[in-house]
mmCIF file of C-alpha atoms in Angstrom:
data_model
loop_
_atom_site.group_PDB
_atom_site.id
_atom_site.type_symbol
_atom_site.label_atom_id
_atom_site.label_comp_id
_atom_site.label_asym_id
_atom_site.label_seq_id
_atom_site.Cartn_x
_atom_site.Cartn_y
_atom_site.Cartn_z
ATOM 1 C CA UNK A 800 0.000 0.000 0.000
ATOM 2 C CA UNK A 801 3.270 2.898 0.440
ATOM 3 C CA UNK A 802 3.263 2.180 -3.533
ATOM 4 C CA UNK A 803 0.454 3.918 -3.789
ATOM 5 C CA UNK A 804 0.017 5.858 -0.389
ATOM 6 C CA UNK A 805 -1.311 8.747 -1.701
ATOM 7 C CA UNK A 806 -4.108 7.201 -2.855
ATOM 8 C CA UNK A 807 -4.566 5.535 0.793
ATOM 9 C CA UNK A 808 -5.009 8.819 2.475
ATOM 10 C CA UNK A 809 -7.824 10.451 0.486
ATOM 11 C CA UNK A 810 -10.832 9.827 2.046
ATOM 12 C CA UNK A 811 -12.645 9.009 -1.580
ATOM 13 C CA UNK A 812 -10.490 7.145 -3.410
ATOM 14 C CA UNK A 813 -11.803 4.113 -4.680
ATOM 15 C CA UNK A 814 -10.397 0.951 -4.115
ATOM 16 C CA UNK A 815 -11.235 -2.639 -5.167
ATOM 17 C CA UNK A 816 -10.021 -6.375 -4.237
ATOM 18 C CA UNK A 817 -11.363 -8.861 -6.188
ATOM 19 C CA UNK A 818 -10.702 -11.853 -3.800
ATOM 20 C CA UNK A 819 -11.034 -10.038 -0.769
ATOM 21 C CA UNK A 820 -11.567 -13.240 1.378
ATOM 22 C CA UNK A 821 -11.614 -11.871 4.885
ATOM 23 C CA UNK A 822 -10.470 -8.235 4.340
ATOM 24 C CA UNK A 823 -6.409 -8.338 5.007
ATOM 25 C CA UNK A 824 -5.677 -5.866 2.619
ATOM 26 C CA UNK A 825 -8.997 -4.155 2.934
ATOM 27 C CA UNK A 826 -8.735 -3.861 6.478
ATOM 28 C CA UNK A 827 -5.678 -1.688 6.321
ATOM 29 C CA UNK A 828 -7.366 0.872 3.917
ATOM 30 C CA UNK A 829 -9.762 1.782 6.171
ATOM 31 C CA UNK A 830 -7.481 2.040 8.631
ATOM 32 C CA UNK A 831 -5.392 4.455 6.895
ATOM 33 C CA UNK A 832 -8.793 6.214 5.690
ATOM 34 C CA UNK A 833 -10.177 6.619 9.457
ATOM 35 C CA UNK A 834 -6.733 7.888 10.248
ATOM 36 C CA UNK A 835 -6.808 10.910 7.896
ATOM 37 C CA UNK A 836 -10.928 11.475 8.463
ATOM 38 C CA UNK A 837 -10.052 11.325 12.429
ATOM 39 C CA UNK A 838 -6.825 13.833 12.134
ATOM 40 C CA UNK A 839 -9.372 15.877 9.835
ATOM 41 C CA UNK A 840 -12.366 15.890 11.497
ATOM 42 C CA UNK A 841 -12.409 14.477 15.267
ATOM 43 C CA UNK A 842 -13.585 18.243 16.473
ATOM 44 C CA UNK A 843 -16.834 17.543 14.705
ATOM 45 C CA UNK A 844 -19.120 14.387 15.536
ATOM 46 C CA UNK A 845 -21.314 15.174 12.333
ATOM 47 C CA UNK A 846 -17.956 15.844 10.476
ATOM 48 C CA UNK A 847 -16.262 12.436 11.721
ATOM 49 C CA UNK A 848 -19.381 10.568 10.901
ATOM 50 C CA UNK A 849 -20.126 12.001 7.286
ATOM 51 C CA UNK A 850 -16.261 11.723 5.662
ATOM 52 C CA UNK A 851 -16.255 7.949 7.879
ATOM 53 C CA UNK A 852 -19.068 7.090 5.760
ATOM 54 C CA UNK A 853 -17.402 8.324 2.751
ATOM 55 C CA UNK A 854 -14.285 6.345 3.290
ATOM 56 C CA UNK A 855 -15.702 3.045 3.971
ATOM 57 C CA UNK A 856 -18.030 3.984 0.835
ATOM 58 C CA UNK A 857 -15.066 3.907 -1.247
ATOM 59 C CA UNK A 858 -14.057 0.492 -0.738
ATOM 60 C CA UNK A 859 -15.292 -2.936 -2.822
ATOM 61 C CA UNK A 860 -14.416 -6.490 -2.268
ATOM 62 C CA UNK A 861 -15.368 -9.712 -4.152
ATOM 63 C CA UNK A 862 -15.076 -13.062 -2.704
ATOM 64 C CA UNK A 863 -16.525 -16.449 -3.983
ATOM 65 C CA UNK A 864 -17.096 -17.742 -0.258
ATOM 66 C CA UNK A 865 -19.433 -16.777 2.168
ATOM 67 C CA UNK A 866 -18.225 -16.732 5.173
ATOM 68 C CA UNK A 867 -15.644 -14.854 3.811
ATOM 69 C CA UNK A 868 -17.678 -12.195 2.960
ATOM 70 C CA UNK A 869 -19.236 -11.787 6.251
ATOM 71 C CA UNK A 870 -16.125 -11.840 7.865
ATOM 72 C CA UNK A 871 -14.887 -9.059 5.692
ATOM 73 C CA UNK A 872 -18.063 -6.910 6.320
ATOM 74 C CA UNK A 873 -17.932 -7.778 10.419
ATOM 75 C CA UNK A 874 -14.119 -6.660 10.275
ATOM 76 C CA UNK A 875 -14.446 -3.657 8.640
ATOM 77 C CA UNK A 876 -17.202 -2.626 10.645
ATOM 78 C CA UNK A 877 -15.425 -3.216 13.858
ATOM 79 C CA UNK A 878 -12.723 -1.246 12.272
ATOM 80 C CA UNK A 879 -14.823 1.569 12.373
ATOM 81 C CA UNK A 880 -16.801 1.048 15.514
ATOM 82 C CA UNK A 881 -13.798 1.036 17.299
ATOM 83 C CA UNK A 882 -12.640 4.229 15.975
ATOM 84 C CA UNK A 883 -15.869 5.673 15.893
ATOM 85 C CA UNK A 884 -16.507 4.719 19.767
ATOM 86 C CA UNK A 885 -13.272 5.747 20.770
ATOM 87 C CA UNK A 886 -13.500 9.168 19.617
ATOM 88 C CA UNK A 887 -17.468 9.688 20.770
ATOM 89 C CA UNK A 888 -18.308 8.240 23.733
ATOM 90 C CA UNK A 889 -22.058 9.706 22.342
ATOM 91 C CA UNK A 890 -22.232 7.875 19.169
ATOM 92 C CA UNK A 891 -25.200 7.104 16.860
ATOM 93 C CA UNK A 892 -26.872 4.310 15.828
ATOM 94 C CA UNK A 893 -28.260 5.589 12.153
ATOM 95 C CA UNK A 894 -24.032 5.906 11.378
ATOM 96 C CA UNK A 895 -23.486 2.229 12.334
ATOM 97 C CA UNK A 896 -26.340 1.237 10.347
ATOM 98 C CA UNK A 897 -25.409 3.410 7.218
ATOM 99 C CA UNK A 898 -21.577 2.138 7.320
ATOM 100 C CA UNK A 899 -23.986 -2.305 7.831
ATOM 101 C CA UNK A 900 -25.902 -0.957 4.601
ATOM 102 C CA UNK A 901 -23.019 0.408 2.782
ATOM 103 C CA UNK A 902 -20.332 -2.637 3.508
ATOM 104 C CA UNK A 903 -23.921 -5.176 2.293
ATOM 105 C CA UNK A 904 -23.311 -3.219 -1.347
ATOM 106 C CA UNK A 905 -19.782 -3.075 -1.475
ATOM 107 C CA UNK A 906 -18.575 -6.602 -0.387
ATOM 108 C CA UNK A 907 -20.300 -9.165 -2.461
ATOM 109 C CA UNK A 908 -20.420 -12.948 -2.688
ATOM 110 C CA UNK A 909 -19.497 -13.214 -6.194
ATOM 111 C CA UNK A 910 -16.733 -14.212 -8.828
ATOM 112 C CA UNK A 911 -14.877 -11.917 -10.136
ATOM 113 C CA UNK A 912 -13.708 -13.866 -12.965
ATOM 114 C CA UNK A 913 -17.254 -14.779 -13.903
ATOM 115 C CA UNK A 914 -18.223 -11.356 -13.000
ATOM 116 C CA UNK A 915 -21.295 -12.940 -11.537
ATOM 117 C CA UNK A 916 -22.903 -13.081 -7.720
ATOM 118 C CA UNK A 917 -22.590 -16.468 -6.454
ATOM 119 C CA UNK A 918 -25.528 -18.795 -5.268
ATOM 120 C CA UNK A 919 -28.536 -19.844 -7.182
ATOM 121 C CA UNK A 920 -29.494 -17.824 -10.156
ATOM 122 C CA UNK A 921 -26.412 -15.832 -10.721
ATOM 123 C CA UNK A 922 -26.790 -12.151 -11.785
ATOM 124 C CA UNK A 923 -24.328 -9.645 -12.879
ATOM 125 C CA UNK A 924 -22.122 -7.997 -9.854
ATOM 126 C CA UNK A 925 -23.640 -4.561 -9.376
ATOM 127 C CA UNK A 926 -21.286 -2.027 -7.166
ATOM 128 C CA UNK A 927 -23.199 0.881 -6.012
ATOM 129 C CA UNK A 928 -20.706 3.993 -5.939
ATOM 130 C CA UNK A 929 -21.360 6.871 -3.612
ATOM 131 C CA UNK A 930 -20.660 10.338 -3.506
ATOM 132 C CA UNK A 931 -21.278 12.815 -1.036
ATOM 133 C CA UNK A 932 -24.043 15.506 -2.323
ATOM 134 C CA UNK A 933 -24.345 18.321 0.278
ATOM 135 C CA UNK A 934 -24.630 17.837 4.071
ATOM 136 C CA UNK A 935 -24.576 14.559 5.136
ATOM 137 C CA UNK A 936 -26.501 13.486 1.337
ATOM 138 C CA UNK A 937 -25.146 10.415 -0.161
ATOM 139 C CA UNK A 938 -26.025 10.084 -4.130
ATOM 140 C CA UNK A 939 -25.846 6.152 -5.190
ATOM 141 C CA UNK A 940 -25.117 5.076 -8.238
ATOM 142 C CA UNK A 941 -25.450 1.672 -9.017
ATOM 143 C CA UNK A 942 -23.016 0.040 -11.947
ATOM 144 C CA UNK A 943 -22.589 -3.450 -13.272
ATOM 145 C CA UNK A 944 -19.117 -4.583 -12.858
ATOM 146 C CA UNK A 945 -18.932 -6.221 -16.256
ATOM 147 C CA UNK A 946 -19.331 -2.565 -17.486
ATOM 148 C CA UNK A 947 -16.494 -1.274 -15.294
ATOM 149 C CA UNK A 948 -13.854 -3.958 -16.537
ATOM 150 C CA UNK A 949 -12.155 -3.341 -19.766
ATOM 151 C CA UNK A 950 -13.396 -6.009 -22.869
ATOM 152 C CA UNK A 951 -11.454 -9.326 -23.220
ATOM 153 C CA UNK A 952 -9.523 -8.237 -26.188
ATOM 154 C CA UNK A 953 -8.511 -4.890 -24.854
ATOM 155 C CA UNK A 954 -4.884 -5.998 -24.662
ATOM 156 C CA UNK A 955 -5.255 -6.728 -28.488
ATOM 157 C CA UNK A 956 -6.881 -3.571 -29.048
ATOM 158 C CA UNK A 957 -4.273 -2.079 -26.991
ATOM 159 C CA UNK A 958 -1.318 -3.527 -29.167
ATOM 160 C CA UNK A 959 -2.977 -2.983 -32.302
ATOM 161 C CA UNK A 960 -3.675 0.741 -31.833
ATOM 162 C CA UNK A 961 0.259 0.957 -30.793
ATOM 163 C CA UNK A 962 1.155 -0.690 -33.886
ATOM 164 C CA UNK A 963 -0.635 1.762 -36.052
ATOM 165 C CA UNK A 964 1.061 4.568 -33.920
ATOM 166 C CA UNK A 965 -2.506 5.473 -32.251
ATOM 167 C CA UNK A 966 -1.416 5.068 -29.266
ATOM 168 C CA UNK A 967 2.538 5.816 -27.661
ATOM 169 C CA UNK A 968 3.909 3.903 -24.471
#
């Protein structure tokens, strides 16, 4: 994660781990995210709680098992009760139940090879991406994953387009 640290420490910037399995890598993202919303915003309750939903907004995981799933959604909710309780010893229950809601969306039982949820009747894995509107307004925008990845061939296209001097290195 120093590779790209930068990236760690803005509260919006979206990351993604395809086989998430119980949130290892995820888990120290949100960390880093709570670190810079707490340094940021700890003077302000309302403050903490809308950029804390903003950073755990930002992050997706895929996993093909179950129980890894849930175990990546319980640990990155503890992640941010703890901060969250340790900073307010008045904290609110509609925050906890936004951040349940949010990590529901953004870690999915799926395949991310497949690009499919898992279980019967597989549909298309759908990531919802937030953004914060005004206040403590989230906007939701719901896209399919297959329409997020780039096409099959698009290494191909890639080296085709370089060939024909389209594109430079």
């Amino acid at each position: 994660l120093d590779l790209v640290k930068d990236e760690t420490e803005r509260i919006d910037s979206l990351f993604l781990e395809p086989a998430c399995g119980n949130g290892n890598f995820l888990s120290v993202i949100l960390e880093r995210k709570l670190r810079v919303v707490e340094e940021r915003y700890r003077k302000s309750q309302s403050d903490y709680e809308r950029y804390a939903v903003l950073a755990v907004s930002s992050i997706y995981g895929i996993d093909i098992l179950p129980m890894n799933v849930q175990d990546c959604r319980q640990r990155l909710f503890d992640i941010y009760d703890m901060a969250y309780t340790r900073l307010f010893k008045k904290s609110k229950d509609k925050s906890r139940a936004a951040i349940r809601f949010i990590l529901d969306l953004n870690i999915i039982h799926g395949n991310a090879l497949t690009l499919q949820m898992e279980g019967e009747n597989p549909k298309p894995i759908v990531f919802s991406q937030w953004k914060l509107v005004s206040g403590s307004k989230f906007k939701r925008h719901d896209s399919a994953f297959h329409d997020l990845t780039p096409p099959e061939d698009a290494h191909e296209n890639n080296l085709f387009a370089e060939q024909r001097g389209i594109v430079d290195r």
